[in-house]
Amino acid sequence: MKCPNCHQTSSRVVDSRHTDEVSAIRRRRECENCGFRFTTFERMELSPLVVVKKDGNREVFSREKLMDGLLRACEKRPIPYEALEKTTARIESALRNLNKPEISSNEIGECVMKELITLDQVAYVRFASVYKEFKDIDQLMDTLNHLAKGRDDDELQ
């Protein structure tokens, strides 16, 4: 592992811990040359998921793109970063559990919406407005009414 400080390749592992996800390990390392400490994450290499976009193009699934989308939807909302990391891990796990080599972008969007509706309703509406490509205020109002109705149903039980 290359030291981010002096760029030497010799480092030793000081501490290893499992992350919240089962498929990753967090390692604290120390450069044997300059003594700089840094953190690395190791993930199991999984077979690539291919995302089939709406226009038919295909690209490799990107966990980073998923996290970026969640961050944008949750911008200025009181949601801890760790919660978004866990949500990203759950979504990726759900997609991999489908055991399909190709997944449509619609399947990913639906999975994200299922997670967001329980995480934060404002983030859900933000994401839905882009994902469902709202054309007018009526579509937005339908979504808001659906959310409000769901809340009323919960309060009755």
mmCIF file of C-alpha atoms in Angstrom, residues 21-156:
data_model
loop_
_atom_site.group_PDB
_atom_site.id
_atom_site.type_symbol
_atom_site.label_atom_id
_atom_site.label_comp_id
_atom_site.label_asym_id
_atom_site.label_seq_id
_atom_site.Cartn_x
_atom_site.Cartn_y
_atom_site.Cartn_z
ATOM 1 C CA GLU A 21 -20.807 -4.113 6.082
ATOM 2 C CA VAL A 22 -19.738 -7.741 6.194
ATOM 3 C CA SER A 23 -17.761 -7.480 2.969
ATOM 4 C CA ALA A 24 -15.234 -4.824 4.065
ATOM 5 C CA ILE A 25 -12.324 -4.507 6.477
ATOM 6 C CA ARG A 26 -10.923 -1.222 7.795
ATOM 7 C CA ARG A 27 -7.163 -1.244 8.353
ATOM 8 C CA ARG A 28 -5.013 1.355 10.129
ATOM 9 C CA ARG A 29 -1.563 1.377 8.596
ATOM 10 C CA GLU A 30 1.731 3.012 9.454
ATOM 11 C CA CYS A 31 4.368 3.865 6.881
ATOM 12 C CA GLU A 32 7.654 2.185 7.724
ATOM 13 C CA ASN A 33 9.560 5.035 6.070
ATOM 14 C CA CYS A 34 8.027 8.224 7.578
ATOM 15 C CA GLY A 35 5.730 6.881 10.343
ATOM 16 C CA PHE A 36 2.597 8.495 8.827
ATOM 17 C CA ARG A 37 -0.621 6.691 9.793
ATOM 18 C CA PHE A 38 -3.484 6.244 7.357
ATOM 19 C CA THR A 39 -6.630 4.178 6.890
ATOM 20 C CA THR A 40 -7.443 1.778 4.083
ATOM 21 C CA PHE A 41 -10.559 -0.234 3.336
ATOM 22 C CA GLU A 42 -10.512 -3.641 1.725
ATOM 23 C CA ARG A 43 -13.623 -5.003 0.022
ATOM 24 C CA MET A 44 -14.325 -8.392 -1.423
ATOM 25 C CA GLU A 45 -14.085 -8.348 -5.160
ATOM 26 C CA LEU A 46 -17.507 -9.168 -6.486
ATOM 27 C CA SER A 47 -18.567 -9.882 -10.021
ATOM 28 C CA PRO A 48 -19.475 -6.617 -11.720
ATOM 29 C CA LEU A 49 -23.100 -5.579 -11.953
ATOM 30 C CA VAL A 50 -24.058 -4.054 -15.257
ATOM 31 C CA VAL A 51 -26.656 -1.283 -15.240
ATOM 32 C CA VAL A 52 -28.931 -1.032 -18.261
ATOM 33 C CA LYS A 53 -29.851 2.638 -18.646
ATOM 34 C CA LYS A 54 -33.191 3.925 -19.970
ATOM 35 C CA ASP A 55 -31.621 4.601 -23.382
ATOM 36 C CA GLY A 56 -30.274 1.033 -23.589
ATOM 37 C CA ASN A 57 -26.666 1.911 -22.833
ATOM 38 C CA ARG A 58 -24.838 -0.287 -20.350
ATOM 39 C CA GLU A 59 -22.330 0.684 -17.690
ATOM 40 C CA VAL A 60 -20.767 -0.959 -14.663
ATOM 41 C CA PHE A 61 -22.616 -0.334 -11.387
ATOM 42 C CA SER A 62 -20.910 2.372 -9.363
ATOM 43 C CA ARG A 63 -21.341 2.446 -5.601
ATOM 44 C CA GLU A 64 -19.940 5.986 -5.672
ATOM 45 C CA LYS A 65 -22.643 7.183 -8.104
ATOM 46 C CA LEU A 66 -25.300 5.660 -5.846
ATOM 47 C CA MET A 67 -23.826 7.418 -2.804
ATOM 48 C CA ASP A 68 -23.610 10.721 -4.744
ATOM 49 C CA GLY A 69 -27.298 10.459 -5.634
ATOM 50 C CA LEU A 70 -28.226 9.839 -2.006
ATOM 51 C CA LEU A 71 -26.059 12.750 -0.874
ATOM 52 C CA ARG A 72 -27.773 15.070 -3.359
ATOM 53 C CA ALA A 73 -31.242 13.959 -2.276
ATOM 54 C CA CYS A 74 -30.334 14.364 1.406
ATOM 55 C CA GLU A 75 -28.480 17.651 1.052
ATOM 56 C CA LYS A 76 -29.164 20.019 3.988
ATOM 57 C CA ARG A 77 -31.185 17.324 5.766
ATOM 58 C CA PRO A 78 -30.358 16.089 9.298
ATOM 59 C CA ILE A 79 -29.122 12.692 8.136
ATOM 60 C CA PRO A 80 -25.755 11.407 9.366
ATOM 61 C CA TYR A 81 -23.254 10.344 6.709
ATOM 62 C CA GLU A 82 -23.031 6.918 8.361
ATOM 63 C CA ALA A 83 -26.759 6.393 7.739
ATOM 64 C CA LEU A 84 -26.201 7.102 4.048
ATOM 65 C CA GLU A 85 -23.288 4.658 3.945
ATOM 66 C CA LYS A 86 -25.472 1.963 5.517
ATOM 67 C CA THR A 87 -28.296 2.758 3.105
ATOM 68 C CA THR A 88 -25.892 2.489 0.167
ATOM 69 C CA ALA A 89 -24.673 -0.875 1.463
ATOM 70 C CA ARG A 90 -28.260 -2.164 1.855
ATOM 71 C CA ILE A 91 -29.186 -1.060 -1.662
ATOM 72 C CA GLU A 92 -26.098 -2.631 -3.208
ATOM 73 C CA SER A 93 -26.681 -5.829 -1.258
ATOM 74 C CA ALA A 94 -30.330 -5.973 -2.369
ATOM 75 C CA LEU A 95 -29.279 -5.498 -5.990
ATOM 76 C CA ARG A 96 -26.627 -8.217 -5.766
ATOM 77 C CA ASN A 97 -29.123 -10.566 -4.091
ATOM 78 C CA LEU A 98 -31.233 -10.396 -7.244
ATOM 79 C CA ASN A 99 -28.529 -12.647 -8.750
ATOM 80 C CA LYS A 100 -28.799 -10.982 -12.126
ATOM 81 C CA PRO A 101 -25.756 -9.908 -14.153
ATOM 82 C CA GLU A 102 -27.691 -6.928 -15.538
ATOM 83 C CA ILE A 103 -29.981 -4.622 -13.603
ATOM 84 C CA SER A 104 -32.119 -1.865 -15.067
ATOM 85 C CA SER A 105 -31.723 1.666 -13.800
ATOM 86 C CA ASN A 106 -35.451 1.480 -12.947
ATOM 87 C CA GLU A 107 -34.793 -1.368 -10.501
ATOM 88 C CA ILE A 108 -32.083 0.703 -8.836
ATOM 89 C CA GLY A 109 -34.358 3.751 -8.646
ATOM 90 C CA GLU A 110 -37.165 1.740 -7.051
ATOM 91 C CA CYS A 111 -34.764 0.258 -4.508
ATOM 92 C CA VAL A 112 -33.448 3.741 -3.640
ATOM 93 C CA MET A 113 -36.980 5.066 -3.215
ATOM 94 C CA LYS A 114 -37.905 2.193 -0.847
ATOM 95 C CA GLU A 115 -34.931 3.107 1.333
ATOM 96 C CA LEU A 116 -35.439 6.883 1.180
ATOM 97 C CA ILE A 117 -39.111 6.827 2.150
ATOM 98 C CA THR A 118 -38.172 5.376 5.544
ATOM 99 C CA LEU A 119 -35.000 7.454 5.906
ATOM 100 C CA ASP A 120 -36.341 10.938 5.101
ATOM 101 C CA GLN A 121 -39.523 11.938 3.302
ATOM 102 C CA VAL A 122 -38.123 15.229 1.977
ATOM 103 C CA ALA A 123 -35.171 13.365 0.467
ATOM 104 C CA TYR A 124 -37.650 10.862 -0.973
ATOM 105 C CA VAL A 125 -39.619 13.638 -2.716
ATOM 106 C CA ARG A 126 -36.401 15.219 -4.031
ATOM 107 C CA PHE A 127 -35.211 11.903 -5.441
ATOM 108 C CA ALA A 128 -38.659 11.003 -6.812
ATOM 109 C CA SER A 129 -38.956 14.337 -8.611
ATOM 110 C CA VAL A 130 -35.804 13.545 -10.597
ATOM 111 C CA TYR A 131 -36.264 9.771 -10.904
ATOM 112 C CA LYS A 132 -39.916 9.947 -11.979
ATOM 113 C CA GLU A 133 -39.240 13.055 -14.079
ATOM 114 C CA PHE A 134 -42.157 15.093 -12.745
ATOM 115 C CA LYS A 135 -43.608 17.136 -15.581
ATOM 116 C CA ASP A 136 -45.856 19.388 -13.511
ATOM 117 C CA ILE A 137 -46.995 20.337 -10.024
ATOM 118 C CA ASP A 138 -49.820 17.758 -10.162
ATOM 119 C CA GLN A 139 -47.355 14.871 -10.139
ATOM 120 C CA LEU A 140 -45.535 16.428 -7.181
ATOM 121 C CA MET A 141 -48.823 16.942 -5.330
ATOM 122 C CA ASP A 142 -49.852 13.325 -5.972
ATOM 123 C CA THR A 143 -46.608 12.146 -4.384
ATOM 124 C CA LEU A 144 -47.037 14.483 -1.412
ATOM 125 C CA ASN A 145 -50.659 13.378 -0.938
ATOM 126 C CA HIS A 146 -49.560 9.744 -1.056
ATOM 127 C CA LEU A 147 -46.964 10.441 1.656
ATOM 128 C CA ALA A 148 -49.490 12.316 3.790
ATOM 129 C CA LYS A 149 -52.039 9.520 3.398
ATOM 130 C CA GLY A 150 -49.430 6.981 4.485
ATOM 131 C CA ARG A 151 -48.725 9.059 7.589
ATOM 132 C CA ASP A 152 -52.475 9.269 8.381
ATOM 133 C CA ASP A 153 -52.789 5.477 8.032
ATOM 134 C CA ASP A 154 -49.859 5.008 10.441
ATOM 135 C CA GLU A 155 -51.435 7.342 12.995
ATOM 136 C CA LEU A 156 -54.726 5.404 12.886
#
